[in-house]
Structure formats: structure tokens, C-alpha cells
Coordinates of C-alpha atoms in Angstrom, one line a residue:
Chain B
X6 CA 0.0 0.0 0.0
X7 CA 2.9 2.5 0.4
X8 CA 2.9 3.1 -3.4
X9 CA -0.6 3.4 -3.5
X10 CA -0.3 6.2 -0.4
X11 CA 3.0 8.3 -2.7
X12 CA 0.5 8.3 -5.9
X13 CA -2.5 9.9 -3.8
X14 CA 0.0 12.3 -2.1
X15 CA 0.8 13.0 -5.6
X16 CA -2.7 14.1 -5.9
X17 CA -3.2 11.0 -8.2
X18 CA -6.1 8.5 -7.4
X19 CA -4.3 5.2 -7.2
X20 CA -5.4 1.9 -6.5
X21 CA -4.1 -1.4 -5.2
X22 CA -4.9 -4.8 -5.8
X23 CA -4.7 -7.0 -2.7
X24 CA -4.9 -11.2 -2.5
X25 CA -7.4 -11.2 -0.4
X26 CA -6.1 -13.0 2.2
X27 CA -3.8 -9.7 2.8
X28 CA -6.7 -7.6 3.3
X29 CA -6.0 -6.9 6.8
X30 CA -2.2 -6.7 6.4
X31 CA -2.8 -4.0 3.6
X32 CA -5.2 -1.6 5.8
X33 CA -2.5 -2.1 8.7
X34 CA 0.3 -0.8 5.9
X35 CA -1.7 2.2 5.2
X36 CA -2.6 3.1 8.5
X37 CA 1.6 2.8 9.2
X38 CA 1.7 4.9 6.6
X39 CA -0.8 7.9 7.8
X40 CA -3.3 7.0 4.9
X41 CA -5.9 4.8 6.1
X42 CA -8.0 5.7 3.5
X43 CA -6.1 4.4 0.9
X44 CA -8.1 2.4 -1.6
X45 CA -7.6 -1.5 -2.0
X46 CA -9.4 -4.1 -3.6
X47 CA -8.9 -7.6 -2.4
X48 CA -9.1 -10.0 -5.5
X49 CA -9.0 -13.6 -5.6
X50 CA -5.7 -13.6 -7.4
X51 CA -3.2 -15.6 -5.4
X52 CA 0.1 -13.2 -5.6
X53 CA 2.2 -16.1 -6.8
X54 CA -0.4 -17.2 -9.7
X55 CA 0.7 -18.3 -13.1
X56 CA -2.1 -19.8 -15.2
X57 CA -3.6 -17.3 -16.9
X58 CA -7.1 -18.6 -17.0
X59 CA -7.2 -18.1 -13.3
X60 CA -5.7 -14.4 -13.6
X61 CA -8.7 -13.5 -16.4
X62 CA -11.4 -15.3 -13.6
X63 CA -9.6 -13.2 -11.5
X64 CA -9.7 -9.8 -13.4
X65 CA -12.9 -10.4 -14.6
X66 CA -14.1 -10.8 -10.9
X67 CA -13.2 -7.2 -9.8
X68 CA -13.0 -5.3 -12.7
X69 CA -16.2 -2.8 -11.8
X70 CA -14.9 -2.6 -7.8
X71 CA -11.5 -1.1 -9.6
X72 CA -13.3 1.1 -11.9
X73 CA -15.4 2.0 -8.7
X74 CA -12.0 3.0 -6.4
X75 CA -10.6 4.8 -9.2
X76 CA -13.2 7.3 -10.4
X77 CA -16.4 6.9 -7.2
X78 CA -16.4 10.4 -5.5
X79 CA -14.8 10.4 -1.9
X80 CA -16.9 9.5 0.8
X81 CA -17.6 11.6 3.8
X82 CA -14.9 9.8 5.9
X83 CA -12.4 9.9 3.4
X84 CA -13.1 13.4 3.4
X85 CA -12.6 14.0 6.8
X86 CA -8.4 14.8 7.7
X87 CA -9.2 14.1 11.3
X88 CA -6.6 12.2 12.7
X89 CA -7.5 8.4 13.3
X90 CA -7.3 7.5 16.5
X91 CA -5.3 4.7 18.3
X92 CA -6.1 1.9 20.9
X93 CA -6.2 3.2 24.4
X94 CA -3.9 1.7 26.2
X95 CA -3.9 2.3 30.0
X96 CA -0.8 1.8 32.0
X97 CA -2.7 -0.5 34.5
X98 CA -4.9 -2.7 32.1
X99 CA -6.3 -5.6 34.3
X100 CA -7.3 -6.7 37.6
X101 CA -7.8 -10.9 38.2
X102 CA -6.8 -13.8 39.0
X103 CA -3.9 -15.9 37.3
X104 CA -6.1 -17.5 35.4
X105 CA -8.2 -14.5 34.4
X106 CA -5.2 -12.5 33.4
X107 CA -4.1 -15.8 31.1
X108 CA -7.7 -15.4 29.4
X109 CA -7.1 -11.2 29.1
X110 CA -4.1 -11.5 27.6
X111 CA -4.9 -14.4 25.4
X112 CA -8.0 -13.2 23.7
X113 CA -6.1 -9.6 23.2
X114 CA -3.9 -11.8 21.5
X115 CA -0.9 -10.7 23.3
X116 CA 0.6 -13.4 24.0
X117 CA 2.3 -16.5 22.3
X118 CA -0.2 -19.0 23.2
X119 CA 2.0 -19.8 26.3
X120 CA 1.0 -18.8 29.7
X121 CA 2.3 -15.7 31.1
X122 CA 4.0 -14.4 34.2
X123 CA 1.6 -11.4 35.9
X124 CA 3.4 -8.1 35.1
X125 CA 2.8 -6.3 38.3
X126 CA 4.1 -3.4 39.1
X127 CA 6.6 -5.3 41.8
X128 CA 7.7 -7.7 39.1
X129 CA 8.1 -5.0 36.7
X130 CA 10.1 -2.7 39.0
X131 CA 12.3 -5.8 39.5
X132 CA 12.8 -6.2 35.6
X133 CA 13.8 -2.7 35.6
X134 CA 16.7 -3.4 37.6
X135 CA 18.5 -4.6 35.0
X136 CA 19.0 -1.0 33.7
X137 CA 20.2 1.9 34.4
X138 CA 17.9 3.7 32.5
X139 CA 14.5 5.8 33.3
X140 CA 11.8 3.6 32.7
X141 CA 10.3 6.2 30.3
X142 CA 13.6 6.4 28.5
X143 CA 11.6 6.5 24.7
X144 CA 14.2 4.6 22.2
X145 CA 12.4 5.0 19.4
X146 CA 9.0 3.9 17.7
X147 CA 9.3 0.3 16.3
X148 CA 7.8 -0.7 12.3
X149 CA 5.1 -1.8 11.4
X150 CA 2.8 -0.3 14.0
X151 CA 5.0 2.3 15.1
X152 CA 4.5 2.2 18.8
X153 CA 6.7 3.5 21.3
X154 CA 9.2 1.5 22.6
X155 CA 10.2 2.6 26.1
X156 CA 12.4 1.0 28.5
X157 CA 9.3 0.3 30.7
X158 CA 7.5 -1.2 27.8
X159 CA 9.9 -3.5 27.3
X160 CA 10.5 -5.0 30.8
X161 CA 6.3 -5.5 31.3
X162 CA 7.4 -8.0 28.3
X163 CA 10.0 -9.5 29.2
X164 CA 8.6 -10.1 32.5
X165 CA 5.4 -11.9 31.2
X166 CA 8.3 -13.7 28.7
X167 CA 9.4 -15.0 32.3
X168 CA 12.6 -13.2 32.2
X169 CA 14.6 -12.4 34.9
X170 CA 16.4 -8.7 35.5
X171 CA 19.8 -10.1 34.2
X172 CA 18.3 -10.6 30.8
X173 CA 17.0 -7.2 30.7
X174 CA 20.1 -5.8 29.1
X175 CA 20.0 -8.0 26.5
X176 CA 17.1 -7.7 25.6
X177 CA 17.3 -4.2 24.8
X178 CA 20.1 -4.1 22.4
X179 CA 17.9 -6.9 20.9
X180 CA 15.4 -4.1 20.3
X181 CA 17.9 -1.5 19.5
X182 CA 18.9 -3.9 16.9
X183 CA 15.3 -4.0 15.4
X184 CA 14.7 -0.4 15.7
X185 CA 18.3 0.4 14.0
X186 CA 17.1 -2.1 11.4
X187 CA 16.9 -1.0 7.6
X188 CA 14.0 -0.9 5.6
X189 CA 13.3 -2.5 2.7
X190 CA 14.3 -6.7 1.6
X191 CA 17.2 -7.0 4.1
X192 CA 15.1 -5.3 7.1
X193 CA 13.3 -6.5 10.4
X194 CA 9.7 -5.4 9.4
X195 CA 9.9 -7.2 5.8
X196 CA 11.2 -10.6 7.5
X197 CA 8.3 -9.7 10.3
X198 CA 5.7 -9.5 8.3
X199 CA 7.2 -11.7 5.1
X200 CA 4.9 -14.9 3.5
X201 CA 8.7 -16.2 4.2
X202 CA 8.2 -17.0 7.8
X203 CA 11.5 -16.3 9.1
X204 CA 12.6 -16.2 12.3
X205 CA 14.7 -14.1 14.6
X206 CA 17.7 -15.8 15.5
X207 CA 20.0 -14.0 17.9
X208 CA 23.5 -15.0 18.8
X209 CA 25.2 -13.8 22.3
X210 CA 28.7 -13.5 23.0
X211 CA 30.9 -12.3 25.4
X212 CA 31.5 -13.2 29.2
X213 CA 27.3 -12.3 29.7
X214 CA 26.8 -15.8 28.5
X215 CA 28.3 -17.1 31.5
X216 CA 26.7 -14.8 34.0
X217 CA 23.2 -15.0 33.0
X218 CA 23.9 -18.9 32.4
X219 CA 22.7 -19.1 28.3
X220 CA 23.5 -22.7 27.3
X221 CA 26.4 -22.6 24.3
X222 CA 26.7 -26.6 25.0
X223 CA 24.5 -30.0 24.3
X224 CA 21.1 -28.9 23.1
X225 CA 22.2 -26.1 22.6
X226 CA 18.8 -24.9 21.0
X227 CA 16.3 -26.7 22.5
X228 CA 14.2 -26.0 25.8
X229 CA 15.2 -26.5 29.0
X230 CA 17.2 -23.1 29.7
X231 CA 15.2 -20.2 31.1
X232 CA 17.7 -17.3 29.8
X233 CA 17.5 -19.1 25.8
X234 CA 14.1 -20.0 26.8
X235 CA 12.7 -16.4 27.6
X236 CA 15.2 -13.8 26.1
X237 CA 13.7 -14.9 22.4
X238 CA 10.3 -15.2 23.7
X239 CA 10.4 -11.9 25.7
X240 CA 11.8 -10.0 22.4
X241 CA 9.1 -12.0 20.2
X242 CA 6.5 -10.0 22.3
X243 CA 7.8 -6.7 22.0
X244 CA 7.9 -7.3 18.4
X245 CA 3.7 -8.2 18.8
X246 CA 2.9 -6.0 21.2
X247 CA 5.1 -2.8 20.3
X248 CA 5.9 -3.3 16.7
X249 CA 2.5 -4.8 16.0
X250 CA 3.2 -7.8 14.1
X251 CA 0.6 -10.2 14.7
X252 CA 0.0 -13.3 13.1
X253 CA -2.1 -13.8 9.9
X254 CA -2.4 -9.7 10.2
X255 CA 0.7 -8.2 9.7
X256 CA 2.8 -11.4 9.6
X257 CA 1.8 -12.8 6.7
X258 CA 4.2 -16.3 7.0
X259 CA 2.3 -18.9 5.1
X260 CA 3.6 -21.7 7.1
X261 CA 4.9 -20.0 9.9
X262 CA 8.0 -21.0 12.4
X263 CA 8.5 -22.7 15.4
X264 CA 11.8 -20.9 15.9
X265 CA 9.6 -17.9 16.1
X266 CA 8.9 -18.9 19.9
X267 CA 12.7 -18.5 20.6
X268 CA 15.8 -18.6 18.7
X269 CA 18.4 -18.0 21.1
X270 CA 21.9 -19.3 21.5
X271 CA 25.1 -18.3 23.0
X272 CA 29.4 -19.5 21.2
X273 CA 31.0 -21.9 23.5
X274 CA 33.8 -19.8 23.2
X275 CA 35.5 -22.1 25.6
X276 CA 35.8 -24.6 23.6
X277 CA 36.2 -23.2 20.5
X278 CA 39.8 -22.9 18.4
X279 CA 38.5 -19.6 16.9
X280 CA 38.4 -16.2 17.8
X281 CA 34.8 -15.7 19.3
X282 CA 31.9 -14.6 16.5
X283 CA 31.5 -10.9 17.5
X284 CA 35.3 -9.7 16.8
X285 CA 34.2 -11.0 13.3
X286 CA 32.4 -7.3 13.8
X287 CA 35.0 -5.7 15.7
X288 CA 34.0 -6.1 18.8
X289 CA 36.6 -7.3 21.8
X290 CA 36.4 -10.4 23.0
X291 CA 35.7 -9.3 26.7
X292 CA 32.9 -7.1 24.8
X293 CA 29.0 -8.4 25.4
X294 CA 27.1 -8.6 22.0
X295 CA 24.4 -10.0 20.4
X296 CA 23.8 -10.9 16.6
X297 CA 20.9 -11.5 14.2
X298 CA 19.7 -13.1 11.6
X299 CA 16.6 -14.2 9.9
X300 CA 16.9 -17.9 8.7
X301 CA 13.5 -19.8 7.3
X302 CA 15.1 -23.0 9.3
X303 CA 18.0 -24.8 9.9
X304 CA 19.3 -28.2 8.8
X305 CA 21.8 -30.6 10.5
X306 CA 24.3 -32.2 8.7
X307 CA 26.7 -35.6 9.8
X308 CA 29.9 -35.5 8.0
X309 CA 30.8 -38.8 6.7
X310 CA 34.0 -38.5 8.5
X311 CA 36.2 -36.2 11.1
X312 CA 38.5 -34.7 8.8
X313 CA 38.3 -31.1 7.4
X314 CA 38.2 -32.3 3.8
X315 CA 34.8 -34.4 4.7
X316 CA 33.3 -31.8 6.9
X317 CA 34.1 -29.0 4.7
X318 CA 32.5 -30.7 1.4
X319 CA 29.5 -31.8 3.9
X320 CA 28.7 -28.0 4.2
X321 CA 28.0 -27.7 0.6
X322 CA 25.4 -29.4 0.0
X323 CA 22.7 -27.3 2.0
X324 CA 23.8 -23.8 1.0
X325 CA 20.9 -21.9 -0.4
X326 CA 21.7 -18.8 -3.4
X327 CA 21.4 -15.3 -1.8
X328 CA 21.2 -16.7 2.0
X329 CA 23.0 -15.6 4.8
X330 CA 24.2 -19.1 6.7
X331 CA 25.0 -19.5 10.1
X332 CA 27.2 -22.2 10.3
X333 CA 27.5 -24.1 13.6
X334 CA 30.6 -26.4 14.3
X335 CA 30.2 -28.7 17.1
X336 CA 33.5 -28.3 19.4
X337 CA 34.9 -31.6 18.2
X338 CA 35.1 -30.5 14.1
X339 CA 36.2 -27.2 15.0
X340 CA 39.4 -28.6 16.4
X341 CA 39.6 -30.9 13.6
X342 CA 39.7 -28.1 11.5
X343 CA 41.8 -25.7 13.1
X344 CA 44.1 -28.7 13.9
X345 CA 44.7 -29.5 9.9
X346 CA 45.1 -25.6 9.6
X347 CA 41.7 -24.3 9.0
X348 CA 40.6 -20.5 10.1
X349 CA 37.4 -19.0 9.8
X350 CA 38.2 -16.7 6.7
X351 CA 39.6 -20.2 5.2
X352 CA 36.4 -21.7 5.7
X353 CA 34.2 -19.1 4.2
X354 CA 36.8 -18.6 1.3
X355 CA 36.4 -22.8 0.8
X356 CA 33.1 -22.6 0.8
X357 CA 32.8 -19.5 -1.8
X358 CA 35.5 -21.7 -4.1
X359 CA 33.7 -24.7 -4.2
X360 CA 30.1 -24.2 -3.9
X361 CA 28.4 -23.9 -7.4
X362 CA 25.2 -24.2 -9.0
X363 CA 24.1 -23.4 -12.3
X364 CA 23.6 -19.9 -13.7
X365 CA 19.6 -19.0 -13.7
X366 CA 18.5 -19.2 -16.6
X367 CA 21.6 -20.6 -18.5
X368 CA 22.2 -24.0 -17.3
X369 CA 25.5 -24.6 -18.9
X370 CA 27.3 -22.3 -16.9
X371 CA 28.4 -22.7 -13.1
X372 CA 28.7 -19.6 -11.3
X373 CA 29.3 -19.2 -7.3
X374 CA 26.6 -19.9 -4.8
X375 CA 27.8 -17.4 -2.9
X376 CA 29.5 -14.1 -3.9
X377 CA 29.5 -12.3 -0.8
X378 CA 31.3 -14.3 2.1
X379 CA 30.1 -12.1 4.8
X380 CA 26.8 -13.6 4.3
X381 CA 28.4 -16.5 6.2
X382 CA 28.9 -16.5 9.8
X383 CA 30.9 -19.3 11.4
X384 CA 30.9 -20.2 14.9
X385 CA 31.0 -23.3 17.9
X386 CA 28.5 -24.7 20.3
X387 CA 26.7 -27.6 20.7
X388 CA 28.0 -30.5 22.9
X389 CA 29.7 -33.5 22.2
X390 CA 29.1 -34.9 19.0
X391 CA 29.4 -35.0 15.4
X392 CA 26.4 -33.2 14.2
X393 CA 26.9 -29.5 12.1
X394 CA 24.0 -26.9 12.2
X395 CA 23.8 -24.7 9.2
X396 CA 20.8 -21.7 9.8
X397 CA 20.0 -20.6 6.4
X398 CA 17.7 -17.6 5.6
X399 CA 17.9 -13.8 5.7
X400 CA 19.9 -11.5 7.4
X401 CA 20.8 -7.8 7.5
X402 CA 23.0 -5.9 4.7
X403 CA 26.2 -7.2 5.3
X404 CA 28.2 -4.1 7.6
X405 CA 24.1 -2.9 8.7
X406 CA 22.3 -3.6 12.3
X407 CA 24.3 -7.1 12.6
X408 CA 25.2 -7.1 15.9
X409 CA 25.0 -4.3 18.9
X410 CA 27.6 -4.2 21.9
X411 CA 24.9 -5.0 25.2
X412 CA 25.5 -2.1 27.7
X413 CA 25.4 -3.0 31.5
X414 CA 23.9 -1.4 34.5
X415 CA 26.1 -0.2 37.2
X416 CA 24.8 -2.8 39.4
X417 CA 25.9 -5.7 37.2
X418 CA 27.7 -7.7 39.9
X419 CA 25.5 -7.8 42.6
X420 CA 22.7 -8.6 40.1
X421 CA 24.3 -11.3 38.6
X422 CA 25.2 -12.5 42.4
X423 CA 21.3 -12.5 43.0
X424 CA 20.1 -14.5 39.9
X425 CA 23.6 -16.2 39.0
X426 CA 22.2 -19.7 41.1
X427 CA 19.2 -20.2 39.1
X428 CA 20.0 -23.3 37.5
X429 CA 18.1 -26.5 37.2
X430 CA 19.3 -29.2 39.7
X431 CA 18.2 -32.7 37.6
X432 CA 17.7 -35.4 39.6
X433 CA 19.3 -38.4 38.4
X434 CA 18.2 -42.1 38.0
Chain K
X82 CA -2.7 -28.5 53.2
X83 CA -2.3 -26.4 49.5
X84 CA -2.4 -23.1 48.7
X85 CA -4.6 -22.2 45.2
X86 CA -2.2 -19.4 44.0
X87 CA -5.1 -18.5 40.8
X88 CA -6.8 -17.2 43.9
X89 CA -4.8 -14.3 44.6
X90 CA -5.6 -11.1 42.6
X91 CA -2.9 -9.4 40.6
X92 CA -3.1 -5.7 39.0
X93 CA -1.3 -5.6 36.1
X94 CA 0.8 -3.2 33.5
X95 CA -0.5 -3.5 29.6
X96 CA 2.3 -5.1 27.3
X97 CA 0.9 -2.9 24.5
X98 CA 2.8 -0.3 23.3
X99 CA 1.5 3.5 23.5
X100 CA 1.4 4.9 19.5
X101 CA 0.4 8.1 18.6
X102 CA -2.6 9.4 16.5
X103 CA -2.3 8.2 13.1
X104 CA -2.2 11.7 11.3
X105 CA -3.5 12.3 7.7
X106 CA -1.0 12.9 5.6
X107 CA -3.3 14.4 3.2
X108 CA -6.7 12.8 1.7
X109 CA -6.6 10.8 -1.0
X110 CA -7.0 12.4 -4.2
X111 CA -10.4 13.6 -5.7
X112 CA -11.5 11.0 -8.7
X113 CA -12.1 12.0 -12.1
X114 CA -15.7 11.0 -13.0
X115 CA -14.7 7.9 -15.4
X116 CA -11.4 7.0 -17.2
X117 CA -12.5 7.8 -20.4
X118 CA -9.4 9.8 -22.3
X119 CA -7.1 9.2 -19.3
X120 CA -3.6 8.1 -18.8
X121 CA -3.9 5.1 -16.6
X122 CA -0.3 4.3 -14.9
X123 CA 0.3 0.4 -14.3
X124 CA 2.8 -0.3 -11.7
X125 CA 3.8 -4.0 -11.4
X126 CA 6.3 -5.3 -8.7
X127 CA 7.9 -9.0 -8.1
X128 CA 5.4 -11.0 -7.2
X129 CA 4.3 -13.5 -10.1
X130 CA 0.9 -12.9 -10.6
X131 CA 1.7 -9.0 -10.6
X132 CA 2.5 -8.1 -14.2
X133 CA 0.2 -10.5 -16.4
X134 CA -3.2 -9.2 -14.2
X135 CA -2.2 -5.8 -15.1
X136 CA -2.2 -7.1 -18.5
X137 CA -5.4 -8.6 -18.8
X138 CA -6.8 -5.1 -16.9
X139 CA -5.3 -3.2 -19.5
X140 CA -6.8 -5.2 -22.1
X141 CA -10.3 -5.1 -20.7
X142 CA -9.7 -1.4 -20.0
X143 CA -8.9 -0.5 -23.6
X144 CA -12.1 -2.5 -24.8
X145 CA -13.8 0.0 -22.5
X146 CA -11.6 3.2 -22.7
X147 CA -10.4 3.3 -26.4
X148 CA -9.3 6.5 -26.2
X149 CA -7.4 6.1 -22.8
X150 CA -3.5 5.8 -22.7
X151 CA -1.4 3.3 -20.9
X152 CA 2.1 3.4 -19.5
X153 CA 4.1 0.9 -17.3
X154 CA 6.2 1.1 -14.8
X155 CA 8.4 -1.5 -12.8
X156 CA 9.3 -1.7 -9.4
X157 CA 13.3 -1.1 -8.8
X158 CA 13.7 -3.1 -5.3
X159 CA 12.1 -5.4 -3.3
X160 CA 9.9 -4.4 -0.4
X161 CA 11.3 -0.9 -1.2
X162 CA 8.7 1.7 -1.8
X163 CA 9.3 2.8 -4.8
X164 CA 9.2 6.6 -3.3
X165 CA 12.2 5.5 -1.1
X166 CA 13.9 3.6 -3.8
X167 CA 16.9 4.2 -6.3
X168 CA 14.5 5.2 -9.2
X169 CA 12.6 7.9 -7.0
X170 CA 13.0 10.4 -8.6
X171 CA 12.3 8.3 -12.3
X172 CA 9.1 7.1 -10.3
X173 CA 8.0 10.7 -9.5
X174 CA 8.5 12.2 -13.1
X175 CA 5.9 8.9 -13.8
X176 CA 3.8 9.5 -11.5
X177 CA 3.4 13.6 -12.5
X178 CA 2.6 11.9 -16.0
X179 CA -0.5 9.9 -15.1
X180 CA -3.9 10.3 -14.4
X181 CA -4.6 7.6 -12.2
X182 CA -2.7 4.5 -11.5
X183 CA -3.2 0.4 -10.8
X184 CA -0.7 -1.4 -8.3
X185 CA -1.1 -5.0 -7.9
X186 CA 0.0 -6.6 -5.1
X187 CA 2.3 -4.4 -3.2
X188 CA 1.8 -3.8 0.4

């Protein structure tokens, strides 16, 4: 709809067709865009439609509604340049139970179907520990819905996320990261609100991993881990419930994700041979950071044997043209690697050399899979174990809104002295 | 002996984000009573189905309009709006040129 919204400012009267199943996606657009008037007519075209016979039924089916958008008089509301107004949202919102605040939430649909921790104002003022900043503190107004993102808008999230006030810091420059985010292809609202369904993956480094205990070892990206657990779903909520990216609204992912619930991971830095992922950026490696991404899914990969040659061709054959990939070495192939001489630079450059695939639309020649090797990021976790991840999707520009340095409260040591001991204690049988 | 925590009563903050009126930027533009004689602008973008509906509108629009003009226009990047793009100001020299204009399936 933005085009639509430049050709009326234009003073020309513009019109755009809509799949209908974007109806509501297109009306959020233009109100984004300070245009809610905009006309739009939803056709039973599927966007990605090829036979023409269904176009023509298609056409055919709202050919007078376009005629009618482009020359029917304006009504009385889309005469009107009164400002359209915006939700009310009171600080204090509910009073109940557990149980009735589960229901609240749910059928606002501000939650992720999961239940959620009460965000009282005690709970909240704990959260807010985590920062040094006012809890007014404005850092900007986050895409698609524009809504203000303030420091005490963030920790109600993260607190119903079930974070704790250690997390709070990183969960910040997580939203810095979105609101410093480019628009366009390469940009957080287009993967937010994409047909592609992809996800947020963010990658910590630096000592924080350790103090707020994010798991970098086995399972290293399933449940079971409250800071990987609730840092991705806290930041998933700020991008519903400040950005306004709700599902089958704004986010349009046909299939959607299940790495959408949390996609969180720290570099066992300990045991890896390399220098850490964030000085890949510049960063020190005493520096706190964390990275993103936007991969449609990941894959895991068993070379057929523990030698660089074999691990390194093993990687090849679940590249994707155009991608960024996140490569993830289990500890014991990174020291393979490093052992028979292999850096990170090497590995990128090996794997710009030697993967190929046809050139579109001229099949006899081979051309690189990938041109740009700082679409590939190459790191360690994982536990023991012979199993590679390789994250494959989108990703920021190359050298925009990768990664953000994660800024500490003054009270960083005695908070991480409070929450540090929250670890599960697994009885064993 | 239990105690039924869902029985205490919590007051609690809203998750959702304050956001400021939506202002108009402007309404949208008057409409000329029929497109009779009129340049008629038809922007397609990436998406598959994009350029061959604006093709079978233009047809059916000729058999209507014969006297109406057509011109075309491509989008430069993806999910760029075309007003923010490289081609800006190509797109707005196009745009002064027309008298009304299709899009299919941007958002």
C-alpha cells in the first residue's frame, strides 16, 4: 500500500490490488503509513499465480470494484483529515486472578499462546533493575505499528516472557537492533511481516553468556534453559505488542515457524579454536554482543567422516543462493579443522570456491553460490558430537544492524550474584 | 494442606505499546468521474501474478476506454517503496505523467 499512499500524495487517485487474504495486512500498511483511507481491492488472485485462465477469472471478478476505487467520489470519511485515532492503552490494564489474566491476555492476542508471568508493578520494577535507564527512557517507535518502545514497555514484556532482570540488558540491544534495522528486503519489518516465515535468530557472545547462564553446549537450541528460553520469547513479544506484528495480520508467513517462539543461542567460546563470533564485527572479546539473523530454518548435517576435507564438502550441499548461513561447528570439528590448519576466513573462502550451481537461466554455466562471504557466519557450540548446524535464511545488509555491543547497569555484579544460582538441579536415575 | 495461587488477585501493566494518532497525511485524491481519455499508470512489482493481471486489466480497460493511454512502470527493489527507492525520482517524473494508476499486489 505505500505506493498506493505516494501516488494519492501525488494528488493522483491510485489503487491497489490486494490477495485477499492480505486484506488486513494492507489496511494495517496504510494506516503505518498515515493514509488509512487508501483504496484497495482484495481480488481472488493468489500473488504467486501463473495460469492465466485463473488471472482472467480473477480480473474479470473485480474489474467494476477497480473502476469504482478509481473514479467513485470520496466519501464523507475519506473526506474527513481528522486524525484516526489509536487503541487506548492504560498503563494498568487488568485486575484478576492468574487464570483471568491468562484469558485477558490471550483473547487480546498478546501473548504466544504460552501462559504468562503477571506483570505487576513489583515484578516490573524488578525487571527494571536490569538497567540503568529511566523507565520512560523512549528509544524509538518500532515498524510496522509504530509504537513507542520505552524502556518500561519492554521490561512488562519481558517479565510476562518470564525473564529475569539479568536478561533485561540484552534484551534491549535486541530491540535496538530491530529499531536500528533498515527498511526494505534486508530489514526487520519485511522478514516480520514476510509470507517467508522467518525467524529471529539472535547469537550472544561475550562473558554475559556465563553470568546470566545461556546454554552454548549440548542442546544447545532446545528448551530447557530459562535465559535461551525467555530472552527470544520476551523480544518476540515486543515485536507483537510494540511493533504490531501479529500473526495472519501483519505477519503474513504462510507456514509460519516454530523458531519464532525463541531462537536463542550463545558460542562456546570455551571450547572453541577460533576467535569468538563478535570480533568477526570488531568487537573485543571481553565485549557483550548480540547478533541477528533471519533464517527460514535450519538443517543438521553428519559429515561422513572427522576430517576437514569431509566436513568441509559436507557444508556444501545445504547452501541456499542469496542466503546468509549460520554455520554451527560442534567443538569436536572445529578442532579438527583448526588442527589440519583451517581459520574461519579459510572456511568461508572454501566454501565461496567450491560451492556452485548453475547460472539461472543458463544452465551450462556454473557460477558461485555465494559471492559475498560475509553472508556467512561461522561459529562453535553444541556439545559432544558430530552433528553441524547450518541456519539458512535472511539477514541484514552485510556491515548494517548485525550485531550491537549489550550495555550493563552499574549494578551488574551484585545482580548477577542474585540471579547467577538459578540453574536447574536434575535429579538423576 | 495447598495453597490455590489462581486465587490471589494481581493488578497488572499493559504489554501494549502506547502509539500516537495516526495523522493524515493528506486525503486521497479527488477521482475523475470515469477514465474515459485518461492516462492510466500500471505499476507492477515481483510477485508472479503482478504483471500479467495488469495485462489482462489493460486489455479489458482498452475494450472499454479506447481513447485512454497506458504506461508501465516497474518496481526497482524489493519491499522498497518505490518513493524511497533508487529510481525515486524516475518514479515521480511517472507518477506527474499519469492520471490515475493500478498497483497490484504491493503492500
Amino acid at each position: 500500500m505505500y505506493d498506493v499512499i505516494s501516488a494519492e500524495e501525488s494528488e493522483v487517485p491510485a489503487v491497489g490490488l490486494i490477495a485477499e487474504g492480505f486484506k488486513d495486512d494492507a489496511k494495517s500498511a496504510a494506516s503505518s503509513r498515515s493514509m488509512p483511507g487508501a483504496r484497495c481491492i482484495p481480488t481472488i488472485i493468489p500473488p504467486e499465480a501463473t495460469k492465466m485462465e485463473e488471472i482472467e477469472a480473477g480480473v474479470e471478478d473485480c474489474f467494476e470494484d477497480v473502476l469504482k476505487a478509481l473514479t467513485s467520489p470520496l466519501t464523507t470519511a475519506e473526506k474527513s483529515s481528522e486524525a484516526k485515532k489509536v487503541e487506548e492503552a492504560p498503563r494498568i490494564i487488568f485486575k484478576g486472578s492468574l487464570d483471568d489474566i491468562n484469558l485477558f491476555f490471550y483473547r487480546r492476542g498478546w501473548t504466544d499462546g504460552f501462559p504468562v508471568v503477571p506483570p505487576t508493578e513489583e515484578k516490573v520494577a524488578e525487571m527494571l533493575t536490569g538497567t540503568d535507564l529511566p523507565p520512560d527512557t523512549l528509544l524509538g517507535k518500532l515498524l510496522p505499528r509504530q509504537g513507542k518502545v520505552t524502556v518500561e514497555k519492554i521490561a512488562v514484556n519481558a517479565v510476562i516472557a518470564g525473564a529475569l532482570p539479568t536478561y533485561l540488558p540484552v534484551i534491549l540491544a535486541a530491540t535496538q537492533l530491530l529499531l536500528d534495522s533498515e527498511m526494505g528486503f534486508r530489514g526487520y519489518c519485511t522478514f516480520g511481516v514476510s509470507t517467508g516465515s522467518w525467524a529471529p535468530f539472535w547469537v550472544i557472545n561475550g562473558p554475559i553468556r556465563n553470568e546470566i547462564n545461556l546454554n552454548y553446549k549440548s542442546g544447545v537450541l532446545s528448551p530447557g534453559n530459562i535465559a535461551n528460553a525467555a530472552i527470544g520469547r520476551a523480544i518476540g513479544l515486543v515485536i507483537k505488542n510494540i511493533g504490531g506484528v501479529r500473526k495472519g495480520i501483519e505477519d503474513m508467513g504462510v507456514m509460519g515457524n516454530p523458531m519464532k517462539y525463541t531462537m536463542v543461542m550463545a558460542e562456546n567460546e570455551e571450547e572453541s579454536p577460533w576467535e569468538p563470533l563478535h570480533t568477526d564485527f570488531g568487537l573485543d572479546r571481553e565485549d557483550n554482543s548480540i547478533a541477528i539473523s533471519f533464517p527460514q530454518s535450519w538443517i543438521q548435517n553428519y559429515p561422513p567422516a572427522n576430517e576437514a576435507d569431509a566436513i568441509l564438502r559436507s557444508l556444501l550441499n545445504h547452501l541456499i543462493p542469496g542466503m546468509m548461513h549460520t554455520i554451527i561447528f560442534p567443538p569436536v570439528h572445529a578442532r579438527t579443522l583448526a588442527a589440519e590448519g583451517w581459520s574461519k576466513p579459510d572456511i568461508k573462502e572454501f566454501i565461496r570456491e567450491n560451492a556452485r550451481m548453475p547460472a539461472p537461466g543458463r544452465a551450462v554455466e556454473i557460477v558461485p553460490l555465494i559471492n559475498d562471504v560475509r553472508t556467512l557466519r561461522v561459529m562453535v557450540a553444541g556439545g559432544p558430537g558430530a552433528f553441524i548446524a547450518q541456519a539458512v535464511g535472511g539477514g541484514p545488509t552485510p556491515g548494517k544492524a548485525e550485531i550491537r555491543k549489550i550495555e550493563l547497569p552499574k549494578n551488574w555484579a551484585k545482580l548477577v550474584a542474585k540471579y547467577k544460582n538459578i540453574v536447574p538441579d536434575h535429579l538423576r536415575y | 494442606m495447598t495453597t490455590d495461587k489462581t486465587a490471589a488477585v494481581y493488578e497488572v501493566l499493559s504489554p501494549w505499546a502506547e502509539a500516537d494518532p495516526v495523522p493524515q497525511r493528506g486525503l486521497i485524491a479527488e477521482r475523475p468521474a470515469e477514465l474515459a481519455g485518461k492516462k492510466i499508470g500500471l505499476f507492477h512489482m515481483w510477485k508472479r501474478a503482478s504483471k500479467p493481471t495488469l495485462g489482462v486489466l489493460e486489455r479489458k480497460l482498452k475494450g472499454k476506454y479506447p481513447d485512454a493511454e497506458f504506461s508501465w512502470y516497474e518496481e526497482s527493489e524489493m519491499n522498497v517503496p518505490e518513493i524511497e527507492s533508487r529510481n525515486k525520482a524516475q518514479y515521480e517524473d511517472w507518477i506527474r505523467e499519469v492520471d490515475t494508476v493500478i498497483f497490484t499486489y504491493g503492500d
